[in-house]
mmCIF file of C-alpha atoms in Angstrom:
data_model
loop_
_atom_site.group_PDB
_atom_site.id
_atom_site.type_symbol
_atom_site.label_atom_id
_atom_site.label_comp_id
_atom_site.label_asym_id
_atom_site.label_seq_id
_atom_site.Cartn_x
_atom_site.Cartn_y
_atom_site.Cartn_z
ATOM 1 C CA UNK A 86 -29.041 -14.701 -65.071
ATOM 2 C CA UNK A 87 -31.852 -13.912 -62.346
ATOM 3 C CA UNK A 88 -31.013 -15.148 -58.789
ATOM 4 C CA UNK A 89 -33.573 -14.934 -55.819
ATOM 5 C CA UNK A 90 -32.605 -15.513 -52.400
ATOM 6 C CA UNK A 91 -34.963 -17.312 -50.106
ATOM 7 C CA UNK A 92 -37.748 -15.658 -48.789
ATOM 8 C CA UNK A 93 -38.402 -18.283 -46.002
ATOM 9 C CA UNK A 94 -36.407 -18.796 -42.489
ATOM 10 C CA UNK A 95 -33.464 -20.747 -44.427
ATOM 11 C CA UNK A 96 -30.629 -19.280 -46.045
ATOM 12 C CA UNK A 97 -30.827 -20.415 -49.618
ATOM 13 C CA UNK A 98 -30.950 -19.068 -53.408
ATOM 14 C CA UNK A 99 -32.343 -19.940 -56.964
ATOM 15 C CA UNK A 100 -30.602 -19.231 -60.352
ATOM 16 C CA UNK A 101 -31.986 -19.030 -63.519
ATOM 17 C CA UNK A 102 -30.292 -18.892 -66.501
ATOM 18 C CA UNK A 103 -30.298 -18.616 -70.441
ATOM 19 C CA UNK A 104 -27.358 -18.823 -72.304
ATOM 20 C CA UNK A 105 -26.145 -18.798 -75.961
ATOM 21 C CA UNK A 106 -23.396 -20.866 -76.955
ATOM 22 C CA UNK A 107 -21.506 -21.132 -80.268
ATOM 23 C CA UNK A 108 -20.888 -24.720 -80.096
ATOM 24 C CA UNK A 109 -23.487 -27.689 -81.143
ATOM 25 C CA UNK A 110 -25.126 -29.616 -78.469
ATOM 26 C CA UNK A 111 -22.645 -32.254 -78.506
ATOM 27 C CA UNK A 112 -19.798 -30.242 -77.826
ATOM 28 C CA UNK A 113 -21.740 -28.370 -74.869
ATOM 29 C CA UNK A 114 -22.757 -31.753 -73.208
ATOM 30 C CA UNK A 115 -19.712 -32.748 -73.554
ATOM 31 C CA UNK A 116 -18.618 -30.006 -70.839
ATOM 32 C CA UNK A 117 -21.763 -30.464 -68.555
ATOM 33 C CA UNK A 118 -21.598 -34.620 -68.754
ATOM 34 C CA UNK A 119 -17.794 -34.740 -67.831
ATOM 35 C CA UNK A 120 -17.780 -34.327 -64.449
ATOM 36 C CA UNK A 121 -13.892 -35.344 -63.413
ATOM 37 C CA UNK A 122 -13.004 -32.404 -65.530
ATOM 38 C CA UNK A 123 -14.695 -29.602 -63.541
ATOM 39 C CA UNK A 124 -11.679 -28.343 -61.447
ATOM 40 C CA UNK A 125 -9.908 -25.929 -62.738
ATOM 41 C CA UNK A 126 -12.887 -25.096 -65.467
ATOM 42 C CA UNK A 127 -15.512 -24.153 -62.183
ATOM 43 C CA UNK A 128 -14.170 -21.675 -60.237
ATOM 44 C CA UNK A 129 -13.525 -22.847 -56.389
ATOM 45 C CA UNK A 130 -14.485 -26.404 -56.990
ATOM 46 C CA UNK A 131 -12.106 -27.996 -55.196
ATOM 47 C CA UNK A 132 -13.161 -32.045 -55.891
ATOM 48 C CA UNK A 133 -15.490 -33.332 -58.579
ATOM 49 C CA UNK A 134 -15.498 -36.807 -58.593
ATOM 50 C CA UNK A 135 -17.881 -39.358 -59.869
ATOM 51 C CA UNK A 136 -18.658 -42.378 -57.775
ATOM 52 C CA UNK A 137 -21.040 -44.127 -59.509
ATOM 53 C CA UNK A 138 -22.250 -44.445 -63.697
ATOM 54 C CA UNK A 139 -24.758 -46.096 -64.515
ATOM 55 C CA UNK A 140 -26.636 -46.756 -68.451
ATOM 56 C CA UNK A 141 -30.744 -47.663 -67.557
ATOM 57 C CA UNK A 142 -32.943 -49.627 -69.219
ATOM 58 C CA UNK A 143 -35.405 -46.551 -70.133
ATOM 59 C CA UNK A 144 -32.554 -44.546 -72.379
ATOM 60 C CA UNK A 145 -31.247 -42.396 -69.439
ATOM 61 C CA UNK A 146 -27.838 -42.638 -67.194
ATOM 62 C CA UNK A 147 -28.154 -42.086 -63.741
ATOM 63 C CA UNK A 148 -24.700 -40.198 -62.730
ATOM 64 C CA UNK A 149 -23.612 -39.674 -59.092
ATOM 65 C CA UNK A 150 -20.649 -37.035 -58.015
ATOM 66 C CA UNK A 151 -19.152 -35.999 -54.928
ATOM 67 C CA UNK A 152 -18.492 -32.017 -55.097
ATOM 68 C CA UNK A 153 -16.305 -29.812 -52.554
ATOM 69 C CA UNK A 154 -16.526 -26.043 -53.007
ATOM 70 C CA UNK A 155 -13.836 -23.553 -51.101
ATOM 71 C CA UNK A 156 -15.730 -20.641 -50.675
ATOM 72 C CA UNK A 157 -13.502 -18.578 -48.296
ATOM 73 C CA UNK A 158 -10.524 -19.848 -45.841
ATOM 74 C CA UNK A 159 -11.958 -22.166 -43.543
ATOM 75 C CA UNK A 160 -15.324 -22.616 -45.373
ATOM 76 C CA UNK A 161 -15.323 -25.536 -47.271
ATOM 77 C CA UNK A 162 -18.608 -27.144 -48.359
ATOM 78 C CA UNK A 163 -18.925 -30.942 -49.538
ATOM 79 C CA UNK A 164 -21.985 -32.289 -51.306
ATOM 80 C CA UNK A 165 -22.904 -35.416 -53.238
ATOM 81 C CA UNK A 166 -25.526 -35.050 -56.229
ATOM 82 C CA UNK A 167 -27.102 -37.641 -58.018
ATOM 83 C CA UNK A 168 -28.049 -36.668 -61.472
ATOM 84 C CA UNK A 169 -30.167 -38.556 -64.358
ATOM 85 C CA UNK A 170 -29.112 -37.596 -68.103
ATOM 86 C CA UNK A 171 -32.050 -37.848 -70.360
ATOM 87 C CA UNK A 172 -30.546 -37.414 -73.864
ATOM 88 C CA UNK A 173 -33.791 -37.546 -75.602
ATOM 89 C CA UNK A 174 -35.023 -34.921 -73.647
ATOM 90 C CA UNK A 175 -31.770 -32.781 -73.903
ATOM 91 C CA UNK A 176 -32.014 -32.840 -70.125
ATOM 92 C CA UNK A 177 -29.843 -33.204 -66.966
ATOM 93 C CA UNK A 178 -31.928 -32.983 -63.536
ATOM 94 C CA UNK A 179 -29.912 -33.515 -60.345
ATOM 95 C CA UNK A 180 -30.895 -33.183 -56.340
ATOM 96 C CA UNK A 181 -28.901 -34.412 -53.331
ATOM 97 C CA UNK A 182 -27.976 -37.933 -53.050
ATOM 98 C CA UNK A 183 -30.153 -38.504 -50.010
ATOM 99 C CA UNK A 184 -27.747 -41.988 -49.343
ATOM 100 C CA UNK A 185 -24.776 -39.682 -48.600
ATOM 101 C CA UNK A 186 -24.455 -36.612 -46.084
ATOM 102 C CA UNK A 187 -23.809 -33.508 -47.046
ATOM 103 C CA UNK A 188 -23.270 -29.659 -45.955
ATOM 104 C CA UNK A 189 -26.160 -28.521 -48.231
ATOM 105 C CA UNK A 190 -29.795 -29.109 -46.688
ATOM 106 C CA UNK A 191 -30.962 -29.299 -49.920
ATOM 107 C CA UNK A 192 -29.711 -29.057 -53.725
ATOM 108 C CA UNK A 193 -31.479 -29.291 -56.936
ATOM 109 C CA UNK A 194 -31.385 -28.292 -60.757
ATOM 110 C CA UNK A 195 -31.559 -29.012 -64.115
ATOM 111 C CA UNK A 196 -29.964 -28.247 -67.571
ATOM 112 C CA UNK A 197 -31.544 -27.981 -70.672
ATOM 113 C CA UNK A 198 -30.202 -27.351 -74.143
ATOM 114 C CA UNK A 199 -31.814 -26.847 -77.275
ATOM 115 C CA UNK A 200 -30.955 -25.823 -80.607
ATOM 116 C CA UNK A 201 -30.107 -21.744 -80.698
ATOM 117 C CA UNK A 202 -33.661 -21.068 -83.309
ATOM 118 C CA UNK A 203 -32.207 -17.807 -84.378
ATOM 119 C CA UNK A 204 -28.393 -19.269 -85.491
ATOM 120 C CA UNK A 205 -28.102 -22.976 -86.623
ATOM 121 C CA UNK A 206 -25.503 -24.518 -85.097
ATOM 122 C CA UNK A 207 -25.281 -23.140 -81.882
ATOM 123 C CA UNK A 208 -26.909 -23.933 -78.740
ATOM 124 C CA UNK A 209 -29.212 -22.369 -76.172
ATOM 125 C CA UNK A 210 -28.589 -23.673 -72.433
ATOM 126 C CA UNK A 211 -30.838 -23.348 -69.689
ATOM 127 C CA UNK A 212 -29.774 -23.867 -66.309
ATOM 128 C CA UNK A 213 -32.073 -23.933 -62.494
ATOM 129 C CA UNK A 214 -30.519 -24.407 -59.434
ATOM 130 C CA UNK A 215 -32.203 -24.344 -56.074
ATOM 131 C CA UNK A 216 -29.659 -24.364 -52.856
ATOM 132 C CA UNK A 217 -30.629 -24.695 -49.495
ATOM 133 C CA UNK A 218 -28.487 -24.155 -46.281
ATOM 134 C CA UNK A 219 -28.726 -25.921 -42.542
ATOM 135 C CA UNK A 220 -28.438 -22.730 -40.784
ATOM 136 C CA UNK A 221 -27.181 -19.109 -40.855
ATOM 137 C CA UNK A 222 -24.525 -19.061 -43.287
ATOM 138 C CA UNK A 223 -22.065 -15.847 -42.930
ATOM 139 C CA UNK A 224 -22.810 -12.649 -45.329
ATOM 140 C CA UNK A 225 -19.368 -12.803 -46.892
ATOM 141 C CA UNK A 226 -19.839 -16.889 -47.641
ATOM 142 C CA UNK A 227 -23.625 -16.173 -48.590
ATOM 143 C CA UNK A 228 -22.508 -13.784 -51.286
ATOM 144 C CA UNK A 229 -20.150 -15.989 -53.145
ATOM 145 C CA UNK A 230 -22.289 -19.114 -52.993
ATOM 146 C CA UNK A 231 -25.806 -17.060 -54.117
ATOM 147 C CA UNK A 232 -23.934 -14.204 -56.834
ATOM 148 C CA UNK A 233 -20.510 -15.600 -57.665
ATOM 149 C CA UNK A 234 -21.137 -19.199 -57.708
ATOM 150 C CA UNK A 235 -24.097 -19.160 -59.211
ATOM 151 C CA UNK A 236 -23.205 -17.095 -61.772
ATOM 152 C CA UNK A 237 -20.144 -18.640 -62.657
ATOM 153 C CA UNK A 238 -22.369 -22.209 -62.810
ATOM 154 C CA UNK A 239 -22.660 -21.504 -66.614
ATOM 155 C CA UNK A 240 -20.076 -19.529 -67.925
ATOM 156 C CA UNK A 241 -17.513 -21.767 -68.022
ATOM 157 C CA UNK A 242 -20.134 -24.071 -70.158
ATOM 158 C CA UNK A 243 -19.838 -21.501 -72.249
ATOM 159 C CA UNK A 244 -16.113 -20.901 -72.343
ATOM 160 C CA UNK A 245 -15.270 -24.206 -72.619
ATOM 161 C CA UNK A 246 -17.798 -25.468 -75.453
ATOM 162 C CA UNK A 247 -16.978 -22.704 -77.960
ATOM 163 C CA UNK A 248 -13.212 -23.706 -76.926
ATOM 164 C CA UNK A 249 -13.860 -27.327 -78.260
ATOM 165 C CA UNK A 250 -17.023 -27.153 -80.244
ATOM 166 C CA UNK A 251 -16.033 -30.676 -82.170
ATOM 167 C CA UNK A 252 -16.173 -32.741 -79.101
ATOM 168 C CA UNK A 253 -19.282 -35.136 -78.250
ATOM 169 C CA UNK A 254 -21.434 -36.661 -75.585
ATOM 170 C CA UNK A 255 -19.087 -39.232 -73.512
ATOM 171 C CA UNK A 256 -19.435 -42.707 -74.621
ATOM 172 C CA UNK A 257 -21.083 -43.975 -71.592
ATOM 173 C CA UNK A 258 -23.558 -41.138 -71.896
ATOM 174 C CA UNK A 259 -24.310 -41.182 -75.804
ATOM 175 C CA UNK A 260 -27.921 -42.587 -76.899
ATOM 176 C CA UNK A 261 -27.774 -46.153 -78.208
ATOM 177 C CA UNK A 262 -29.630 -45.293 -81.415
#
């Protein structure tokens, strides 16, 4: 994991990670795809919920989800993402939904699996995020969204996968082969 804070006049942070996971593909996008089971597996997500689904005509989904994170007492942070699921491509990119408001400025990422090269079966996840904040955001809140947070992003991908390594890509998410 490798996180930078921004250099600029915003308050803001970038992750980067690489991840092994002993679970196939299926089982890990499984985890990442099924958003209305994030609380409780992402620590201080409050509400995941997805508001809109949608299969298009090019082979990817377009998936949008309202978020709400509970950083500290009294700091409570809700944000609506739209994401695009590109199974041939092993690839989930997501910014803001730029239709909805949210506390972020700005948000952005993008998973990416592929098969682990050095142990068949497995899986190696890559994960981006970029988050940018309004305005001064207090040190103690700063430090749990840019370390903690971040940090945390993947490792209950992890967790949960090798938990249920049979499972597979959602229905309304799997390829139409």
């Amino acid at each position: 994991m490798k996180q930078v804070r921004d250099a600029g006049e915003s308050a803001g942070g970038r992750a980067i990670c690489v991840q092994d996971v002993n679970a196939p593909k299926s089982a890990v996008w499984n985890q990442i795809l099924n958003f209305d089971s994030y609380v409780g597996k992402v620590n201080k997500l409050k509400e995941c919920k997805k508001y809109f689904a949608q299969r298009n005509k090019d082979g990817s989904s377009t998936i949008k989800v309202k978020m709400l994170i509970g950083v500290l007492p009294g700091y409570k942070y809700e944000y609506y993402c739209d994401h695009t699921f590109r199974p041939e491509c092993n690839s989930l990119v997501w910014s803001l939904d730029y239709d909805k408001r949210s506390d972020f400025d700005d948000v952005a990422g993008h998973w990416h699996l592929e098969d682990n090269p050095n142990k068949p079966g497995t899986t190696r996840v890559f994960y981006a995020c970029d988050i940018k904040f309004f305005g001064a955001v207090p040190a103690p809140v700063m430090n749990i969204l840019s370390k903690q947070a971040l940090k945390q992003a993947t490792s209950w991908v992890k967790r949960e996968s090798e938990e249920l390594p049979t499972e597979s890509i959602p229905a309304y998410m799997s390829p139409a082969y």
